Coordinates of C-alpha atoms and ligand atoms in Angstrom, one line a residue:
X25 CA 31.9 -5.1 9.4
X26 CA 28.8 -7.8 10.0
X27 CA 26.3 -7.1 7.0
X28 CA 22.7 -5.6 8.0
X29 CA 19.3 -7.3 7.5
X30 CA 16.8 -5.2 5.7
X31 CA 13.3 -4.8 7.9
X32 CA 10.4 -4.3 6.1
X33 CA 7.2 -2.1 6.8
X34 CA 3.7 -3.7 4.7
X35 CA -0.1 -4.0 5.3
X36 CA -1.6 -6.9 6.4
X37 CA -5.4 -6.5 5.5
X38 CA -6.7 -4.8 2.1
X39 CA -4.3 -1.8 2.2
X40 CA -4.4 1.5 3.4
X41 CA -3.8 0.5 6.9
X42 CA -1.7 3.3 7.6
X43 CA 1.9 2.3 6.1
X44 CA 3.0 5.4 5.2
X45 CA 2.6 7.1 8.8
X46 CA 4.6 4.4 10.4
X47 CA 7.2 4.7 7.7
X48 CA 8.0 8.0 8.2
X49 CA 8.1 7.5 12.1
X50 CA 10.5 4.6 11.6
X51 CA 12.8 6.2 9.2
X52 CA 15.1 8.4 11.4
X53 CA 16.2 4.9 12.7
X54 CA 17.3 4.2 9.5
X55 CA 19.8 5.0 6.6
X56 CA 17.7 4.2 3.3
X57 CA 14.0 3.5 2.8
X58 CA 13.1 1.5 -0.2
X59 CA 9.7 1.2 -2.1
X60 CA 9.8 -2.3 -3.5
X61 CA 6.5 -2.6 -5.3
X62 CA 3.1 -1.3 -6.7
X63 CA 2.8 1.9 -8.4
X64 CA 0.3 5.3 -8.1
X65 CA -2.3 2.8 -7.0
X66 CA -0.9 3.6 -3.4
X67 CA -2.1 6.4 -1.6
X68 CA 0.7 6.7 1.8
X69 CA -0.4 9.3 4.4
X70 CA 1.9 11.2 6.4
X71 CA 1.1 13.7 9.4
X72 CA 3.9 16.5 11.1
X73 CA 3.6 19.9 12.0
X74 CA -0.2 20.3 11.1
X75 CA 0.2 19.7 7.8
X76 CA -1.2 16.4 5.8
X77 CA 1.2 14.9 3.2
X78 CA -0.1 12.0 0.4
X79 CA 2.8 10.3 -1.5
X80 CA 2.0 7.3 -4.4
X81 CA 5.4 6.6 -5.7
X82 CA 7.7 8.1 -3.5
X83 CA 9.0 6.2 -0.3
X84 CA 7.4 7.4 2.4
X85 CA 11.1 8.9 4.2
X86 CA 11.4 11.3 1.6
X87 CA 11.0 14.3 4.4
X88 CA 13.7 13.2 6.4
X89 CA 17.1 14.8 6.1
X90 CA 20.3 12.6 5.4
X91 CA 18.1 9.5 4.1
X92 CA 18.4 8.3 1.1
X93 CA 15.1 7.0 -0.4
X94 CA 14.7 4.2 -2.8
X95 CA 12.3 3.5 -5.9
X96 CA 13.3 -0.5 -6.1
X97 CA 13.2 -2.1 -9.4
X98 CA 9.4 -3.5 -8.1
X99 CA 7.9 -0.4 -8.3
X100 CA 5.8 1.2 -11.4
X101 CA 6.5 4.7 -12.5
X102 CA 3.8 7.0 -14.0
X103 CA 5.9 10.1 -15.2
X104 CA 3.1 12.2 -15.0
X105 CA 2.4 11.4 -11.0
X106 CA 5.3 11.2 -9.9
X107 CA 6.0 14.7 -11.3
X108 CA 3.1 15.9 -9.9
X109 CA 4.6 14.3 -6.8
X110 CA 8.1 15.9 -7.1
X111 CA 6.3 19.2 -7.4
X112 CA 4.2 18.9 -4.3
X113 CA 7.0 17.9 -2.6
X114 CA 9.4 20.9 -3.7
X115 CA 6.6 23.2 -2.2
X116 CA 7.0 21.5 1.1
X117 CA 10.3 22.7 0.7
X118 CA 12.0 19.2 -0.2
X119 CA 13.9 19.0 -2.8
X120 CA 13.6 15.0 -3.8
X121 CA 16.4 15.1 -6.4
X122 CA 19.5 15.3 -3.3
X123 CA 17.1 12.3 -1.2
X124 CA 15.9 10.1 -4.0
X125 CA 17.5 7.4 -6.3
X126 CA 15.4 5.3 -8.8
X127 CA 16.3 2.1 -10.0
X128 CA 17.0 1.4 -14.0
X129 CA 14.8 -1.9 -13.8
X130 CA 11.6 0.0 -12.7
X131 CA 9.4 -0.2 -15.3
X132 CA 7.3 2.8 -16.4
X133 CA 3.3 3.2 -16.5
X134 CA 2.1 4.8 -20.3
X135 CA -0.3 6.9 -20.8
X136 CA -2.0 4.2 -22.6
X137 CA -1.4 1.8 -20.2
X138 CA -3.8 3.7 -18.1
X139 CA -6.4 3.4 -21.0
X140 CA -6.1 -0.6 -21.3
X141 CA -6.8 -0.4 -17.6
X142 CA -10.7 1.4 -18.1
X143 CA -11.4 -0.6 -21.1
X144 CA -10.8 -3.9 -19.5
X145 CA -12.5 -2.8 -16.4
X146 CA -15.1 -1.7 -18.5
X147 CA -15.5 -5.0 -20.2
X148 CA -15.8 -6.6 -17.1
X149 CA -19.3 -5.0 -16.1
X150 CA -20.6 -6.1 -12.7
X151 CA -17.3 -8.2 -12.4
X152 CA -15.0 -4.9 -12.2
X153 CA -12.1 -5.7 -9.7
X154 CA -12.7 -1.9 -8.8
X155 CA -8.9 -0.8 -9.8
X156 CA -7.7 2.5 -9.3
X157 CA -7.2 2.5 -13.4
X158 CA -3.9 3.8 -12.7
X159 CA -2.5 1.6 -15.3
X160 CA -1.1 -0.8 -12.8
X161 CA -2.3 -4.9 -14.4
X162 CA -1.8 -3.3 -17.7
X163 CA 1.6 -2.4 -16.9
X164 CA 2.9 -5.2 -14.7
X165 CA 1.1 -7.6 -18.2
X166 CA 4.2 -5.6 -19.6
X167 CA 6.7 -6.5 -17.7
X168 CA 5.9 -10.1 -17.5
X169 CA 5.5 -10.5 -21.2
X170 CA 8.5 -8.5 -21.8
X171 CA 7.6 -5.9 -23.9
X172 CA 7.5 -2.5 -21.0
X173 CA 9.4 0.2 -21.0
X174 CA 11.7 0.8 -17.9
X175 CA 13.5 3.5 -16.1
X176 CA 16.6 2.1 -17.8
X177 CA 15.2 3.0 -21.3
X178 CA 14.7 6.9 -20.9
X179 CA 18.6 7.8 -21.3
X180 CA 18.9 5.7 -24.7
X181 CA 18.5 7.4 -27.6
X182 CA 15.9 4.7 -29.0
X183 CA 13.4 5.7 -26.3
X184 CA 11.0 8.0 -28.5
X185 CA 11.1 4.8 -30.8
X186 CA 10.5 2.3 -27.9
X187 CA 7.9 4.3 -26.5
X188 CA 6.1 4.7 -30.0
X189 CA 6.4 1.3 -31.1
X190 CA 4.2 0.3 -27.7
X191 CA 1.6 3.2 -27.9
X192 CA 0.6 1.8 -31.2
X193 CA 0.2 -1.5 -29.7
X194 CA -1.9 -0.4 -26.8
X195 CA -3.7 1.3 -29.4
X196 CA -4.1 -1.6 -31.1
X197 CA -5.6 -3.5 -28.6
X198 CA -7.8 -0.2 -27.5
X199 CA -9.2 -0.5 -31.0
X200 CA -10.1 -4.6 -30.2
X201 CA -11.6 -4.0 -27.0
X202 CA -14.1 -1.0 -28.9
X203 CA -12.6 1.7 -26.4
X204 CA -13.8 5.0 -27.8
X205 CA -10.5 7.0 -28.0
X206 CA -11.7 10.3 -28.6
X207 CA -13.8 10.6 -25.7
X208 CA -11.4 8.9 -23.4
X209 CA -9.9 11.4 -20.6
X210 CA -6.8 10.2 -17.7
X211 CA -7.4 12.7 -15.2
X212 CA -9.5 14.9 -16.9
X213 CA -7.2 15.1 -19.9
X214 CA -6.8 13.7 -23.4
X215 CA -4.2 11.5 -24.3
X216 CA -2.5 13.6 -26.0
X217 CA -2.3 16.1 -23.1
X218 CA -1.8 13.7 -20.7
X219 CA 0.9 12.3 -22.9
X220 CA 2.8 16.0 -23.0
X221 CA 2.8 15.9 -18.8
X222 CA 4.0 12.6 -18.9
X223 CA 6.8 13.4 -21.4
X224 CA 7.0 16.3 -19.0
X225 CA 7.5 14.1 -16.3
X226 CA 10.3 12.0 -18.2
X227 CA 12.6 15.3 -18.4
X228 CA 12.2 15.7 -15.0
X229 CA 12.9 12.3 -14.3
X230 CA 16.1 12.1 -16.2
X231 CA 17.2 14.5 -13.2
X232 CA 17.5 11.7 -11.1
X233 CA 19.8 9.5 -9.9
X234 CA 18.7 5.8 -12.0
X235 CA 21.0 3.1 -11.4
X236 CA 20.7 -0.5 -10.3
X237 CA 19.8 -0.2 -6.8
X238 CA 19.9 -3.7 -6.3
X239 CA 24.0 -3.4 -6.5
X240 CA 24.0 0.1 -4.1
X241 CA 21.3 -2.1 -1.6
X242 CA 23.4 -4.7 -1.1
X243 CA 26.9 -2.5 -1.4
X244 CA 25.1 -0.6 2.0
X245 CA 24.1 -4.1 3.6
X246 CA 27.7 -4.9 3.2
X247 CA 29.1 -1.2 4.8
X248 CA 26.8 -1.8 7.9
X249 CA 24.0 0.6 6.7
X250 CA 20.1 0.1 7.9
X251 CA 17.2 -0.3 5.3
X252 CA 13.5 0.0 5.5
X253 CA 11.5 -1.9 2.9
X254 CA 8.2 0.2 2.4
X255 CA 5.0 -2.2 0.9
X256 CA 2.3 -1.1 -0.6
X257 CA -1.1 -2.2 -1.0
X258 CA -1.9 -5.3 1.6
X259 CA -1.3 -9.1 1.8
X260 CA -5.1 -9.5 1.1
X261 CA -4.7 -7.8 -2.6
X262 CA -1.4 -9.6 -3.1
X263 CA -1.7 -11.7 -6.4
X264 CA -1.4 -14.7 -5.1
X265 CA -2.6 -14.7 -1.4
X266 CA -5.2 -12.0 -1.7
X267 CA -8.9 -12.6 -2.9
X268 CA -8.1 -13.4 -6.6
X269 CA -9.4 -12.4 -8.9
X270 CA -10.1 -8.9 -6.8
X271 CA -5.8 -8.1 -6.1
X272 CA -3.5 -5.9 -7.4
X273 CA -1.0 -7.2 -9.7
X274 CA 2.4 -7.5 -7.8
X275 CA 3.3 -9.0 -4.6
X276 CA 3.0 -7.5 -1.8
X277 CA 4.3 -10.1 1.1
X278 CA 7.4 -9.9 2.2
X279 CA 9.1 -12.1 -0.5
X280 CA 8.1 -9.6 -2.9
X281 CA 10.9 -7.7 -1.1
X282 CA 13.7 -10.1 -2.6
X283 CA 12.2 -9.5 -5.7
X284 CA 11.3 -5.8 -5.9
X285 CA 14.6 -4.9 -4.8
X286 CA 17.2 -7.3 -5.3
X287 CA 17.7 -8.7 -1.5
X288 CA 18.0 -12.3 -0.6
X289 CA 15.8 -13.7 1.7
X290 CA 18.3 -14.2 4.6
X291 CA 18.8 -10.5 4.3
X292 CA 15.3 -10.0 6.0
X293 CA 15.6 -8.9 9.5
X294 CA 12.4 -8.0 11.1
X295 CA 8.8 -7.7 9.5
X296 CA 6.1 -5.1 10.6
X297 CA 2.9 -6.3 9.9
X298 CA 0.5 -2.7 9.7
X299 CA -3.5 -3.1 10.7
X300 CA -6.0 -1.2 11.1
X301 CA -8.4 -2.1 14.7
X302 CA -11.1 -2.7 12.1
X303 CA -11.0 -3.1 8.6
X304 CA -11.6 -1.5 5.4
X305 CA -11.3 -2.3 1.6
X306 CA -11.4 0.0 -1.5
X307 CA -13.2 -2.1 -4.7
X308 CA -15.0 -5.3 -5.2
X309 CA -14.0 -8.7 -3.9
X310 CA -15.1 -10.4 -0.6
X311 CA -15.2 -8.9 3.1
X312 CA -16.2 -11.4 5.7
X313 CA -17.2 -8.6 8.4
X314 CA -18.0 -6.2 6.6
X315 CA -20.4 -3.5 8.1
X316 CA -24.0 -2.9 6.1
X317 CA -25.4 -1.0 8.8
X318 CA -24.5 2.5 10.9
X319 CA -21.5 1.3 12.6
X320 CA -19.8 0.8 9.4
X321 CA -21.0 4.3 8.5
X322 CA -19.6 5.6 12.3
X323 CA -16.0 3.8 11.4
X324 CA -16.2 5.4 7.5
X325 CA -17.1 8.9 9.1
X326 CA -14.8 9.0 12.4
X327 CA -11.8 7.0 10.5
X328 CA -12.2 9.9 7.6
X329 CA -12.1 6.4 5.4
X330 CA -12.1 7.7 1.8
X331 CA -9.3 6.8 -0.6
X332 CA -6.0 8.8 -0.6
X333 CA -5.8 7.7 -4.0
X334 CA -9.3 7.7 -5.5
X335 CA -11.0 9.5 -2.8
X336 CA -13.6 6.6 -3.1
X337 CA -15.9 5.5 0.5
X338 CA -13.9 2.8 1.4
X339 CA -16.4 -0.1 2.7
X340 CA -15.9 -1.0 6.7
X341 CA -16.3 -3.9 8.6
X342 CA -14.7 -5.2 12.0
X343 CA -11.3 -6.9 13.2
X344 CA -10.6 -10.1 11.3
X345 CA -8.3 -12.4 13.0
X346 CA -8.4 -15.5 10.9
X347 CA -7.6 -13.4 8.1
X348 CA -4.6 -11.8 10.3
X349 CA -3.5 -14.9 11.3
X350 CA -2.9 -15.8 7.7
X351 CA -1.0 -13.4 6.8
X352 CA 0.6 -13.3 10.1
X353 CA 1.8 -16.8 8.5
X354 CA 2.5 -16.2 5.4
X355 CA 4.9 -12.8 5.8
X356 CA 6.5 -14.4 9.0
X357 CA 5.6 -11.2 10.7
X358 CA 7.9 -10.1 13.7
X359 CA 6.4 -7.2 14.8
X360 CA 2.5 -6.2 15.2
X361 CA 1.6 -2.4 14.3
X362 CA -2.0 -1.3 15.4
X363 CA -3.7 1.4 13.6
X364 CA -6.9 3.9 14.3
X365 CA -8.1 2.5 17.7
X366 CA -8.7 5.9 18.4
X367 CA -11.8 5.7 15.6
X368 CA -13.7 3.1 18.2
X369 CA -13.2 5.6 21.0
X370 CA -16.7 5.9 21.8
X371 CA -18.1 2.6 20.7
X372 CA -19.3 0.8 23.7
X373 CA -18.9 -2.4 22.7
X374 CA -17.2 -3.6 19.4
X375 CA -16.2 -7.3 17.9
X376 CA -13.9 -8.9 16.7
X377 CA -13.8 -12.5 14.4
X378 CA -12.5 -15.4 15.7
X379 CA -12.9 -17.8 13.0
X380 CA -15.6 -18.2 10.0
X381 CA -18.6 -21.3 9.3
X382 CA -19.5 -22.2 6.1
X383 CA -22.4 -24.5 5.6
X384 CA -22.7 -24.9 9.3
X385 CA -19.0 -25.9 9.9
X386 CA -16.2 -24.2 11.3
X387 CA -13.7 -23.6 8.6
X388 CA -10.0 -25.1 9.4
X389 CA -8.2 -23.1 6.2
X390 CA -8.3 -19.6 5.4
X391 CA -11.1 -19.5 2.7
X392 CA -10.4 -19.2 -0.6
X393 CA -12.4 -16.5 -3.0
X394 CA -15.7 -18.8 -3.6
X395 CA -15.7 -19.6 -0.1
X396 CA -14.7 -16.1 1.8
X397 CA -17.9 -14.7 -0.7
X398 CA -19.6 -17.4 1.5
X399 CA -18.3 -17.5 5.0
X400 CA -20.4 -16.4 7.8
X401 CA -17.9 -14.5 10.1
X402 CA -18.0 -15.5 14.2
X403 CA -17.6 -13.0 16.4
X404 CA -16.4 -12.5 20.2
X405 CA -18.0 -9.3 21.6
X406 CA -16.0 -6.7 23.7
X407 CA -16.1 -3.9 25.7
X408 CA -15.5 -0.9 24.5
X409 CA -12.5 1.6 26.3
X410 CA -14.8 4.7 26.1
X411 CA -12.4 6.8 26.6
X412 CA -10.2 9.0 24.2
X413 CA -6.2 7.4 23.8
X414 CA -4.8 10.7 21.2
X415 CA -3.3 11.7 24.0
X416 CA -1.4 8.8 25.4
X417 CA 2.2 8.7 24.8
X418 CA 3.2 5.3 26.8
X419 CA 2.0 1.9 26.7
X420 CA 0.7 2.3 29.9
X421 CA -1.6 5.2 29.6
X422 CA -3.7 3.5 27.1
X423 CA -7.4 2.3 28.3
X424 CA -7.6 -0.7 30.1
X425 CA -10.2 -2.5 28.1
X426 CA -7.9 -1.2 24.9
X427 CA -5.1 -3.0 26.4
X428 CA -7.4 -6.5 27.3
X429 CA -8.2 -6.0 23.3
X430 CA -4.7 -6.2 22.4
X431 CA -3.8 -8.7 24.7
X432 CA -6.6 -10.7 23.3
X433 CA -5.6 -10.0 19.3
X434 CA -2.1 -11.1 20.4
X435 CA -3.0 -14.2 22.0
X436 CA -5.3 -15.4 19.1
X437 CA -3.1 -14.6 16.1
X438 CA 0.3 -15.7 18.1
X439 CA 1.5 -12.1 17.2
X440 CA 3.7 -9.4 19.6
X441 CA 2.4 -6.2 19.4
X442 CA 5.2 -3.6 19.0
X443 CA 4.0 0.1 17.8
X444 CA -0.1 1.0 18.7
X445 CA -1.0 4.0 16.7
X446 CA -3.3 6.6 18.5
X447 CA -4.0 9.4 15.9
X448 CA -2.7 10.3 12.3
X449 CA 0.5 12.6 13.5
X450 CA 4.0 11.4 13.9
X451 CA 3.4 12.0 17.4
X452 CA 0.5 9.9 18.2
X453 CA 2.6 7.0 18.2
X454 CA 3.5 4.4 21.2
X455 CA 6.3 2.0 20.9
X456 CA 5.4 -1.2 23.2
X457 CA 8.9 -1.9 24.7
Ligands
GDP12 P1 -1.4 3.6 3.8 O1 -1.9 3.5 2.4 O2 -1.3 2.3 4.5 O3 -0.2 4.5 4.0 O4 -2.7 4.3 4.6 P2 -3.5 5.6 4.0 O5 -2.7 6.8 4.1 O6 -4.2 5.3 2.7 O7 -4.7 5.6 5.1 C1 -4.5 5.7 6.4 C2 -5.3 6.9 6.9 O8 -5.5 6.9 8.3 C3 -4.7 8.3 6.6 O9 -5.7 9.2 6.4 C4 -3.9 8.6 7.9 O10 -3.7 10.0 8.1 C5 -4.8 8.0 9.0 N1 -4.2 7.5 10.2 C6 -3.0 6.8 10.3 N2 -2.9 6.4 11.5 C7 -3.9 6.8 12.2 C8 -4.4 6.6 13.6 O11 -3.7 5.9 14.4 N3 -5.6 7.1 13.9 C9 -6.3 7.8 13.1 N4 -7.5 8.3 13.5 N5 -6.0 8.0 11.8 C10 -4.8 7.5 11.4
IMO13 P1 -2.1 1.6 -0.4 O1 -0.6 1.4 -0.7 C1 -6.2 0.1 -0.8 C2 -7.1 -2.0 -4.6 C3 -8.1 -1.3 -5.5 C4 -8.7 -2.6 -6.2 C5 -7.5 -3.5 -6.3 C6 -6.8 -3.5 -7.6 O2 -2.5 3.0 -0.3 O3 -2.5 0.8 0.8 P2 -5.2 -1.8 -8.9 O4 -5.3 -0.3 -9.0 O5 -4.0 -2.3 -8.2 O6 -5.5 -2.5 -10.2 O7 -6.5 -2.2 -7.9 O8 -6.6 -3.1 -5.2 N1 -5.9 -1.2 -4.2 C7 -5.8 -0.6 -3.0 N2 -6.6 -0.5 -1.9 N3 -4.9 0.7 -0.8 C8 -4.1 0.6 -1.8 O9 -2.8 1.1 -1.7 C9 -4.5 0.0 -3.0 N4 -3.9 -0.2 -4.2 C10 -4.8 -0.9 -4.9 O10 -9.0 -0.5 -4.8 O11 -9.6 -3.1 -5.3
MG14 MG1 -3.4 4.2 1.1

């Protein structure tokens, strides 16, 4: 039995470029789908049968039958969330305890974790990286100075201890940063009710099947069984490659896969690089073409872009190819994805960035925070397609001038476009070949 390669589903622009549509669309191909990192910063969107579905923890095949879904040690746990998750799910009629296994390594989010993460962006005033403040740096601090909690820990009897012993140290450093306790609220609640739903949330997780997944991954590579690694976030909030200090705090390439779930690199098999036909990004940092004026509004209104997560306006701006081509590069992607055309429908003509200036010169390395803050963005104009592609269900009903613009995004960034996206359902989905 040859042993399988593990392809891998993540954004390629600031997130939220529609991962956790093409995911689900994917996953019948496949035996397993594995999250391998981020937390409930993610906000995955998933269309079928009329009805709208938003997961943050849980991998995006969980409403497949006969899959087995993955939470890979990469991956941050709020209890409370993914309860809340569980729950939701269970009224779709899933039941996530027979689909879902959750590795012992994943570390888990506190309820003060989530505080840490408002008072520091609090201290930060007018520098705020704009985080979700779902506890995410505070957390992944944790785990790097090895003092978190993880999935592992909730079955040993020392767990109340554990989990005490680091409350009072959050507290601690609440107390140092001035963080008014008593009129903090997570969600709306205190921290003492959040921290009943969350110990709530650890019951239910003890449910669940928590092992090292790593071992059962590479055990199924071995047996000749298919996995999909799901990202979250995008390569341009990754903590090294994205806009730093304005990231999120894990990686979110693909070599974050080998780490957030155990694989070795020459276990990769193909690479999906998801984008959106324009762009969009939730928080501070910079945004080379972004959109001040009423077409950003048109793309924010028609592309319905307000945070699954957050429900915050996401800011707008058009196609950036030297950015693409970066990440293109630095993910090795295989395989192009291309979201929410659809939104530019009607837009007679749109643009598209071909390559940025900075003090009057044309820039030969993708910019780095200071500079991208600077860069003046230089743009080809288009035509637009003007006509509406929900409908189309082959590669060769789509517009014409829709299909020059891919051609042309293809050609500049060196990338093949596989799967074009024409609408939020399962079924508005065209595979290329
Ligand atoms: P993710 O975080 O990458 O999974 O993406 P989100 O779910 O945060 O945001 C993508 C949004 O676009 C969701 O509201 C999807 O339902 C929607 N969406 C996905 N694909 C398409 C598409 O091709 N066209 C349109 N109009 N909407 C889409
Ligand atoms: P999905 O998986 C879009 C952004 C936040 C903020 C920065 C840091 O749905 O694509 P964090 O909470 O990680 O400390 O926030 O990253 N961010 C996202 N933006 N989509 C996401 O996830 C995001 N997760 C984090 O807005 O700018
Ligand atoms: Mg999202």
């Amino acid at each position: 039995m040859q042993r399988t390669k593990v392809d891998v589903i993540l954004g390629i622009q600031w997130g939220d470029e529609g991962k956790g549509k093409i995911v689900d669309v994917l996953a019948p191909k496949y035996d397993i789908v594995a999250r391998f990192q981020g937390g409930p910063n993610a906000g995955h969107t998933i269309k079928f049968d009329g009805k709208t579905h938003v997961l943050h923890t849980i991998p995006s095949g969980i409403f497949h039958e006969g899959k087995v879904n993955v939470i890979g040690n990469g991956v941050l746990i709020d209890a409370c969330i993914i309860r809340e998750e569980i729950e939701g799910l269970r009224q779709a009629g899933v039941e996530p305890r027979e689909r879902m296994k959750i590795s012992d390594k994943a570390h888990l989010i506190l309820p003060t974790h989530r505080l840490l993460d408002a008072a520091l962006e609090q201290k930060k005033g007018s520098k705020k990286i704009g985080s979700t403040v779902k506890g995410i740096g505070p957390a992944y601090t944790d785990k790097v100075a090895r003092c978190g909690l993880r999935m592992g820990d909730i079955s040993v009897p020392a767990f109340a201890e554990k989990y005490a012993a680091l409350k009072e140290e959050h507290l601690r450093q609440l107390r140092n940063l001035d963080f008014d306790l008593d009129a903090a609220r997570i969600d709306g609640k205190t921290l003492a009710e959040y921290e009943q739903d969350w110990m709530a949330g650890i019951a239910e997780l003890r449910h669940f099947e928590v092992l090292p997944t790593e071992i059962y991954l590479n055990r199924a590579l071995d047996q000749g069984k298919t996995v999909l690694a799901e990202g979250a976030q995008g390569s341009l909030l990754d903590v090294d490659f994205g806009s730093y200090p304005f990231v999120t705090s894990s990686s979110t390439v693909t070599a974050g896969v080998c780490v957030g779930l155990g694989i070795p690199p020459s276990s990769i098999g193909k690479v999906y690089g998801v984008f959106k036909a324009y762009c969009t990004r939730v928080g501070s940092g910079p945004f080379p073409t972004e959109l001040h004026d009423a077409t950003g509004e048109e793309l924010r209104r028609k592309g319905h872009e307000f945070g699954a997560t957050t429900g915050r306006p996401r800011r707008t701006g058009w196609l950036d190819l030297p950015s693409l081509k970066y990440t293109l590069m630095v993910n090795g992607i295989t395989d192009l994805v291309v979201m929410k055309a659809d939104v530019m429908d009607e837009f007679d003509t749109l643009k598209v960035a071909v390559s940025y200036r900075l003090d009057g010169k044309e820039m030969e390395y993708y910019p780095n925070t200071e500079q991208a803050e600077k860069v003046e963005a230089c743009y080809v104009e288009m035509p637009g397609w003007r006509s509406p592609m929900s409908q189309a269900r082959q590669y060769g009903d789509l517009p014409e001038n829709f299909r020059k613009y891919l051609d042309f995004v293809s050609r500049e960034t060196g990338g093949k476009i596989s799967v074009v996206s024409v609408g939020p359902d399962r079924e508005e989905t065209i595979f290329k070949d």
